[in-house]
JSON list of C-alpha atoms in Angstrom, two decimals:
[
{"chain": "A", "resi": 1, "resn": "MET", "atom": "CA", "xyz": [112.86, 89.29, 25.50]},
{"chain": "A", "resi": 2, "resn": "THR", "atom": "CA", "xyz": [114.39, 87.11, 22.82]},
{"chain": "A", "resi": 3, "resn": "ARG", "atom": "CA", "xyz": [115.46, 90.19, 20.88]},
{"chain": "A", "resi": 4, "resn": "VAL", "atom": "CA", "xyz": [116.89, 91.92, 23.93]},
{"chain": "A", "resi": 5, "resn": "TRP", "atom": "CA", "xyz": [118.87, 88.79, 24.86]},
{"chain": "A", "resi": 6, "resn": "LYS", "atom": "CA", "xyz": [119.98, 88.39, 21.25]},
{"chain": "A", "resi": 7, "resn": "TRP", "atom": "CA", "xyz": [121.60, 91.84, 21.17]},
{"chain": "A", "resi": 8, "resn": "ASN", "atom": "CA", "xyz": [123.27, 91.25, 24.56]},
{"chain": "A", "resi": 9, "resn": "ARG", "atom": "CA", "xyz": [123.58, 95.00, 25.16]},
{"chain": "A", "resi": 10, "resn": "PRO", "atom": "CA", "xyz": [121.23, 97.93, 25.86]},
{"chain": "A", "resi": 11, "resn": "VAL", "atom": "CA", "xyz": [118.91, 98.41, 22.87]},
{"chain": "A", "resi": 12, "resn": "THR", "atom": "CA", "xyz": [116.45, 101.07, 21.73]},
{"chain": "A", "resi": 13, "resn": "VAL", "atom": "CA", "xyz": [112.87, 100.52, 20.62]},
{"chain": "A", "resi": 14, "resn": "ARG", "atom": "CA", "xyz": [113.97, 101.48, 17.08]},
{"chain": "A", "resi": 15, "resn": "GLU", "atom": "CA", "xyz": [116.68, 98.75, 17.01]},
{"chain": "A", "resi": 16, "resn": "VAL", "atom": "CA", "xyz": [114.25, 96.06, 18.17]},
{"chain": "A", "resi": 17, "resn": "LEU", "atom": "CA", "xyz": [111.62, 97.35, 15.69]},
{"chain": "A", "resi": 18, "resn": "GLU", "atom": "CA", "xyz": [114.02, 97.19, 12.75]},
{"chain": "A", "resi": 19, "resn": "ASP", "atom": "CA", "xyz": [115.12, 93.68, 13.75]},
{"chain": "A", "resi": 20, "resn": "LEU", "atom": "CA", "xyz": [111.51, 92.46, 14.00]},
{"chain": "A", "resi": 21, "resn": "GLN", "atom": "CA", "xyz": [110.48, 94.14, 10.72]},
{"chain": "A", "resi": 22, "resn": "GLN", "atom": "CA", "xyz": [112.87, 91.85, 8.85]},
{"chain": "A", "resi": 23, "resn": "GLU", "atom": "CA", "xyz": [110.42, 89.04, 9.62]},
{"chain": "A", "resi": 24, "resn": "ARG", "atom": "CA", "xyz": [107.02, 90.74, 9.83]},
{"chain": "A", "resi": 25, "resn": "SER", "atom": "CA", "xyz": [105.22, 94.05, 9.84]},
{"chain": "A", "resi": 26, "resn": "ILE", "atom": "CA", "xyz": [104.95, 95.57, 13.31]},
{"chain": "A", "resi": 27, "resn": "ALA", "atom": "CA", "xyz": [104.29, 99.07, 14.63]},
{"chain": "A", "resi": 28, "resn": "TYR", "atom": "CA", "xyz": [106.77, 101.16, 16.63]},
{"chain": "A", "resi": 29, "resn": "THR", "atom": "CA", "xyz": [104.19, 101.70, 19.38]},
{"chain": "A", "resi": 30, "resn": "THR", "atom": "CA", "xyz": [103.67, 97.94, 19.77]},
{"chain": "A", "resi": 31, "resn": "VAL", "atom": "CA", "xyz": [107.39, 97.37, 20.40]},
{"chain": "A", "resi": 32, "resn": "MET", "atom": "CA", "xyz": [107.49, 100.39, 22.72]},
{"chain": "A", "resi": 33, "resn": "THR", "atom": "CA", "xyz": [104.51, 99.05, 24.72]},
{"chain": "A", "resi": 34, "resn": "VAL", "atom": "CA", "xyz": [106.00, 95.56, 25.04]},
{"chain": "A", "resi": 35, "resn": "LEU", "atom": "CA", "xyz": [109.37, 96.93, 26.23]},
{"chain": "A", "resi": 36, "resn": "ASP", "atom": "CA", "xyz": [107.61, 99.23, 28.70]},
{"chain": "A", "resi": 37, "resn": "ASN", "atom": "CA", "xyz": [105.60, 96.26, 30.04]},
{"chain": "A", "resi": 38, "resn": "LEU", "atom": "CA", "xyz": [108.82, 94.23, 30.42]},
{"chain": "A", "resi": 39, "resn": "HIS", "atom": "CA", "xyz": [110.32, 97.15, 32.35]},
{"chain": "A", "resi": 40, "resn": "GLN", "atom": "CA", "xyz": [107.31, 97.38, 34.67]},
{"chain": "A", "resi": 41, "resn": "LYS", "atom": "CA", "xyz": [107.52, 93.64, 35.35]},
{"chain": "A", "resi": 42, "resn": "GLY", "atom": "CA", "xyz": [111.23, 93.93, 36.19]},
{"chain": "A", "resi": 43, "resn": "TRP", "atom": "CA", "xyz": [112.55, 91.93, 33.25]},
{"chain": "A", "resi": 44, "resn": "VAL", "atom": "CA", "xyz": [114.48, 94.83, 31.74]},
{"chain": "A", "resi": 45, "resn": "ARG", "atom": "CA", "xyz": [115.98, 98.01, 33.11]},
{"chain": "A", "resi": 46, "resn": "ARG", "atom": "CA", "xyz": [116.01, 101.16, 31.08]},
{"chain": "A", "resi": 47, "resn": "GLU", "atom": "CA", "xyz": [118.14, 104.26, 30.92]},
{"chain": "A", "resi": 48, "resn": "ALA", "atom": "CA", "xyz": [117.19, 107.49, 29.25]},
{"chain": "A", "resi": 49, "resn": "GLU", "atom": "CA", "xyz": [119.20, 108.45, 26.20]},
{"chain": "A", "resi": 50, "resn": "GLY", "atom": "CA", "xyz": [117.95, 111.76, 24.84]},
{"chain": "A", "resi": 51, "resn": "ARG", "atom": "CA", "xyz": [114.22, 111.39, 24.21]},
{"chain": "A", "resi": 52, "resn": "ALA", "atom": "CA", "xyz": [114.41, 107.57, 24.02]},
{"chain": "A", "resi": 53, "resn": "TYR", "atom": "CA", "xyz": [115.27, 104.76, 26.39]},
{"chain": "A", "resi": 54, "resn": "ARG", "atom": "CA", "xyz": [117.83, 102.00, 26.11]},
{"chain": "A", "resi": 55, "resn": "TYR", "atom": "CA", "xyz": [116.55, 98.69, 27.48]},
{"chain": "A", "resi": 56, "resn": "GLU", "atom": "CA", "xyz": [118.78, 95.98, 28.92]},
{"chain": "A", "resi": 57, "resn": "ALA", "atom": "CA", "xyz": [117.89, 92.51, 30.23]},
{"chain": "A", "resi": 58, "resn": "VAL", "atom": "CA", "xyz": [118.04, 92.15, 34.02]},
{"chain": "A", "resi": 59, "resn": "SER", "atom": "CA", "xyz": [119.17, 88.51, 33.79]},
{"chain": "A", "resi": 60, "resn": "THR", "atom": "CA", "xyz": [120.52, 86.19, 31.13]},
{"chain": "A", "resi": 61, "resn": "ARG", "atom": "CA", "xyz": [118.38, 83.85, 29.12]},
{"chain": "A", "resi": 62, "resn": "ALA", "atom": "CA", "xyz": [120.13, 80.91, 30.82]},
{"chain": "A", "resi": 63, "resn": "ALA", "atom": "CA", "xyz": [119.26, 82.27, 34.28]},
{"chain": "A", "resi": 64, "resn": "TYR", "atom": "CA", "xyz": [115.64, 82.74, 33.21]},
{"chain": "A", "resi": 65, "resn": "SER", "atom": "CA", "xyz": [115.45, 79.17, 31.87]},
{"chain": "A", "resi": 66, "resn": "ALA", "atom": "CA", "xyz": [117.00, 77.82, 35.08]},
{"chain": "A", "resi": 67, "resn": "ALA", "atom": "CA", "xyz": [114.46, 79.74, 37.18]},
{"chain": "A", "resi": 68, "resn": "LEU", "atom": "CA", "xyz": [111.58, 78.28, 35.11]},
{"chain": "A", "resi": 69, "resn": "MET", "atom": "CA", "xyz": [112.90, 74.73, 35.54]},
{"chain": "A", "resi": 70, "resn": "ASN", "atom": "CA", "xyz": [113.45, 75.25, 39.27]},
{"chain": "A", "resi": 71, "resn": "GLU", "atom": "CA", "xyz": [109.94, 76.63, 39.72]},
{"chain": "A", "resi": 72, "resn": "ALA", "atom": "CA", "xyz": [108.35, 73.71, 37.87]},
{"chain": "A", "resi": 73, "resn": "TRP", "atom": "CA", "xyz": [110.46, 71.14, 39.74]},
{"chain": "A", "resi": 74, "resn": "SER", "atom": "CA", "xyz": [109.80, 72.66, 43.16]},
{"chain": "A", "resi": 75, "resn": "GLN", "atom": "CA", "xyz": [106.04, 72.40, 42.61]},
{"chain": "A", "resi": 76, "resn": "SER", "atom": "CA", "xyz": [106.19, 68.63, 42.14]},
{"chain": "A", "resi": 77, "resn": "ASP", "atom": "CA", "xyz": [104.95, 66.44, 44.97]},
{"chain": "A", "resi": 78, "resn": "ASN", "atom": "CA", "xyz": [107.66, 63.91, 44.01]},
{"chain": "A", "resi": 79, "resn": "PRO", "atom": "CA", "xyz": [110.78, 65.77, 42.79]},
{"chain": "A", "resi": 80, "resn": "ALA", "atom": "CA", "xyz": [112.78, 62.58, 42.17]},
{"chain": "A", "resi": 81, "resn": "ALA", "atom": "CA", "xyz": [110.06, 61.14, 39.92]},
{"chain": "A", "resi": 82, "resn": "ALA", "atom": "CA", "xyz": [109.78, 64.47, 38.11]},
{"chain": "A", "resi": 83, "resn": "LEU", "atom": "CA", "xyz": [113.52, 64.43, 37.40]},
{"chain": "A", "resi": 84, "resn": "VAL", "atom": "CA", "xyz": [113.39, 60.83, 36.16]},
{"chain": "A", "resi": 85, "resn": "ALA", "atom": "CA", "xyz": [110.52, 61.73, 33.82]},
{"chain": "A", "resi": 86, "resn": "PHE", "atom": "CA", "xyz": [112.36, 64.85, 32.65]},
{"chain": "A", "resi": 87, "resn": "PHE", "atom": "CA", "xyz": [115.57, 62.89, 31.95]},
{"chain": "A", "resi": 88, "resn": "GLY", "atom": "CA", "xyz": [113.50, 60.36, 30.01]},
{"chain": "A", "resi": 89, "resn": "MET", "atom": "CA", "xyz": [112.31, 63.13, 27.68]},
{"chain": "A", "resi": 90, "resn": "MET", "atom": "CA", "xyz": [115.84, 64.36, 26.95]},
{"chain": "A", "resi": 91, "resn": "SER", "atom": "CA", "xyz": [117.69, 63.66, 23.75]},
{"chain": "A", "resi": 92, "resn": "GLU", "atom": "CA", "xyz": [121.17, 62.15, 23.89]},
{"chain": "A", "resi": 93, "resn": "GLU", "atom": "CA", "xyz": [122.59, 65.61, 23.13]},
{"chain": "A", "resi": 94, "resn": "GLN", "atom": "CA", "xyz": [120.66, 67.12, 26.05]},
{"chain": "A", "resi": 95, "resn": "ARG", "atom": "CA", "xyz": [121.81, 64.35, 28.40]},
{"chain": "A", "resi": 96, "resn": "GLN", "atom": "CA", "xyz": [125.41, 65.02, 27.38]},
{"chain": "A", "resi": 97, "resn": "ALA", "atom": "CA", "xyz": [124.90, 68.75, 28.03]},
{"chain": "A", "resi": 98, "resn": "LEU", "atom": "CA", "xyz": [123.52, 67.87, 31.47]},
{"chain": "A", "resi": 99, "resn": "THR", "atom": "CA", "xyz": [126.52, 65.63, 32.20]},
{"chain": "A", "resi": 100, "resn": "ASP", "atom": "CA", "xyz": [128.86, 68.45, 31.16]},
{"chain": "A", "resi": 101, "resn": "ALA", "atom": "CA", "xyz": [126.99, 70.92, 33.36]},
{"chain": "A", "resi": 102, "resn": "VAL", "atom": "CA", "xyz": [127.22, 68.61, 36.39]},
{"chain": "A", "resi": 103, "resn": "ARG", "atom": "CA", "xyz": [130.97, 68.29, 35.82]},
{"chain": "A", "resi": 104, "resn": "MET", "atom": "CA", "xyz": [131.29, 72.08, 35.69]},
{"chain": "A", "resi": 105, "resn": "VAL", "atom": "CA", "xyz": [129.37, 72.49, 38.96]},
{"chain": "A", "resi": 106, "resn": "GLU", "atom": "CA", "xyz": [131.24, 69.71, 40.78]},
{"chain": "A", "resi": 107, "resn": "GLY", "atom": "CA", "xyz": [134.64, 70.84, 39.54]},
{"chain": "A", "resi": 108, "resn": "PRO", "atom": "CA", "xyz": [137.46, 68.65, 38.30]},
{"chain": "A", "resi": 109, "resn": "GLU", "atom": "CA", "xyz": [137.67, 65.12, 39.61]},
{"chain": "A", "resi": 110, "resn": "PRO", "atom": "CA", "xyz": [140.29, 64.73, 42.32]},
{"chain": "A", "resi": 111, "resn": "ALA", "atom": "CA", "xyz": [143.49, 63.09, 41.16]},
{"chain": "A", "resi": 112, "resn": "LYS", "atom": "CA", "xyz": [143.62, 59.41, 41.95]},
{"chain": "A", "resi": 113, "resn": "PRO", "atom": "CA", "xyz": [146.20, 58.72, 44.66]},
{"chain": "A", "resi": 114, "resn": "GLU", "atom": "CA", "xyz": [149.30, 56.87, 43.57]},
{"chain": "A", "resi": 115, "resn": "PRO", "atom": "CA", "xyz": [149.65, 53.38, 44.98]},
{"chain": "A", "resi": 116, "resn": "ALA", "atom": "CA", "xyz": [151.45, 53.45, 48.31]},
{"chain": "A", "resi": 117, "resn": "ALA", "atom": "CA", "xyz": [154.83, 51.78, 48.66]},
{"chain": "A", "resi": 118, "resn": "PRO", "atom": "CA", "xyz": [154.67, 48.48, 50.52]},
{"chain": "A", "resi": 119, "resn": "ALA", "atom": "CA", "xyz": [154.93, 48.99, 54.25]},
{"chain": "A", "resi": 120, "resn": "ALA", "atom": "CA", "xyz": [158.17, 48.02, 55.95]},
{"chain": "A", "resi": 121, "resn": "PRO", "atom": "CA", "xyz": [157.86, 44.87, 58.10]},
{"chain": "A", "resi": 122, "resn": "LEU", "atom": "CA", "xyz": [157.28, 45.55, 61.77]},
{"chain": "A", "resi": 123, "resn": "VAL", "atom": "CA", "xyz": [160.25, 44.80, 63.98]},
{"chain": "A", "resi": 124, "resn": "GLU", "atom": "CA", "xyz": [159.30, 43.64, 67.42]},
{"chain": "A", "resi": 125, "resn": "THR", "atom": "CA", "xyz": [161.23, 44.99, 70.36]},
{"chain": "A", "resi": 126, "resn": "PRO", "atom": "CA", "xyz": [162.08, 42.36, 72.94]},
{"chain": "A", "resi": 127, "resn": "VAL", "atom": "CA", "xyz": [160.41, 42.86, 76.31]},
{"chain": "A", "resi": 128, "resn": "GLU", "atom": "CA", "xyz": [162.69, 42.96, 79.28]},
{"chain": "A", "resi": 129, "resn": "THR", "atom": "CA", "xyz": [161.71, 40.70, 82.14]},
{"chain": "A", "resi": 130, "resn": "PRO", "atom": "CA", "xyz": [161.82, 42.53, 85.50]},
{"chain": "A", "resi": 131, "resn": "VAL", "atom": "CA", "xyz": [164.31, 41.20, 87.98]},
{"chain": "A", "resi": 132, "resn": "GLU", "atom": "CA", "xyz": [162.82, 40.24, 91.31]},
{"chain": "A", "resi": 133, "resn": "THR", "atom": "CA", "xyz": [164.57, 41.40, 94.42]},
{"chain": "A", "resi": 134, "resn": "ALA", "atom": "CA", "xyz": [164.44, 39.70, 97.75]},
{"chain": "A", "resi": 135, "resn": "GLY", "atom": "CA", "xyz": [160.92, 39.91, 99.17]},
{"chain": "A", "resi": 136, "resn": "GLU", "atom": "CA", "xyz": [159.43, 41.67, 96.16]},
{"chain": "A", "resi": 137, "resn": "SER", "atom": "CA", "xyz": [157.82, 40.09, 93.17]},
{"chain": "A", "resi": 138, "resn": "ALA", "atom": "CA", "xyz": [156.77, 41.71, 89.91]},
{"chain": "A", "resi": 139, "resn": "GLU", "atom": "CA", "xyz": [153.14, 41.32, 90.91]},
{"chain": "A", "resi": 140, "resn": "SER", "atom": "CA", "xyz": [153.53, 42.99, 94.32]},
{"chain": "A", "resi": 141, "resn": "SER", "atom": "CA", "xyz": [155.36, 45.99, 92.87]},
{"chain": "A", "resi": 142, "resn": "GLY", "atom": "CA", "xyz": [152.47, 46.69, 90.45]},
{"chain": "A", "resi": 143, "resn": "GLU", "atom": "CA", "xyz": [154.47, 45.61, 87.42]},
{"chain": "A", "resi": 144, "resn": "THR", "atom": "CA", "xyz": [153.26, 42.80, 85.27]},
{"chain": "A", "resi": 145, "resn": "GLN", "atom": "CA", "xyz": [155.17, 40.87, 82.75]},
{"chain": "A", "resi": 146, "resn": "GLY", "atom": "CA", "xyz": [154.02, 41.48, 79.20]},
{"chain": "A", "resi": 147, "resn": "THR", "atom": "CA", "xyz": [153.26, 38.83, 76.69]},
{"chain": "A", "resi": 148, "resn": "PRO", "atom": "CA", "xyz": [156.38, 37.92, 74.72]},
{"chain": "A", "resi": 149, "resn": "GLY", "atom": "CA", "xyz": [156.64, 40.21, 71.70]},
{"chain": "A", "resi": 150, "resn": "GLU", "atom": "CA", "xyz": [154.36, 42.85, 73.27]},
{"chain": "A", "resi": 151, "resn": "SER", "atom": "CA", "xyz": [155.69, 46.37, 73.50]},
{"chain": "A", "resi": 152, "resn": "PRO", "atom": "CA", "xyz": [155.00, 47.98, 76.90]},
{"chain": "A", "resi": 153, "resn": "ASP", "atom": "CA", "xyz": [154.51, 51.41, 75.25]},
{"chain": "A", "resi": 154, "resn": "LEU", "atom": "CA", "xyz": [152.03, 50.28, 72.64]},
{"chain": "A", "resi": 155, "resn": "PRO", "atom": "CA", "xyz": [148.94, 48.54, 74.00]},
{"chain": "A", "resi": 156, "resn": "GLY", "atom": "CA", "xyz": [147.74, 45.61, 71.98]},
{"chain": "A", "resi": 157, "resn": "ARG", "atom": "CA", "xyz": [150.95, 45.22, 69.97]}
]
C-alpha cells in the first residue's frame, strides 16, 4: 500500500515492481499477487488497461491511519485514560501537530468582542400621583400609588 499511496495515482504492477526493485530483488508475480489481494480486500480498486490493470488506493494513507487509531481507541475500556497515555507517548512535534489539527477541526477562533461603550445613566420618570375625586380614593378605584421613582410601565424599576 505504501507504494500505491506514494504514487498518488493509478499504478500498474510493472511500475510498483520497478520501484521496489530499486531496493531489493522481487518477482513480478509477487507484486501482482499482493496487488490482487489488496483488491480483494477492498483496499484498492482496479481498472483494466489493455492486458494489465491499473490499481488505485480506495482511501488516503491519512484516512487509513485515522481508522486504525479510532479502532484501537474505541476498544479501550477507559477511552480518556487511553488518550492520556497516548498523549504521554507523543513527542513535542507530534503534540504540536495535534494542536494544529484540533484548530483546523474547530475552525478559527471567534473574534473577541470589542469593549462596550459605557451605558448611559438611567433617567427616572416621575410618577404622577392620582387625584382623588369626591367619594373615590385611589385604593377603591383599583389604582395604587407607586413607590417614588418607580415607573408604572416597568415592574421592579
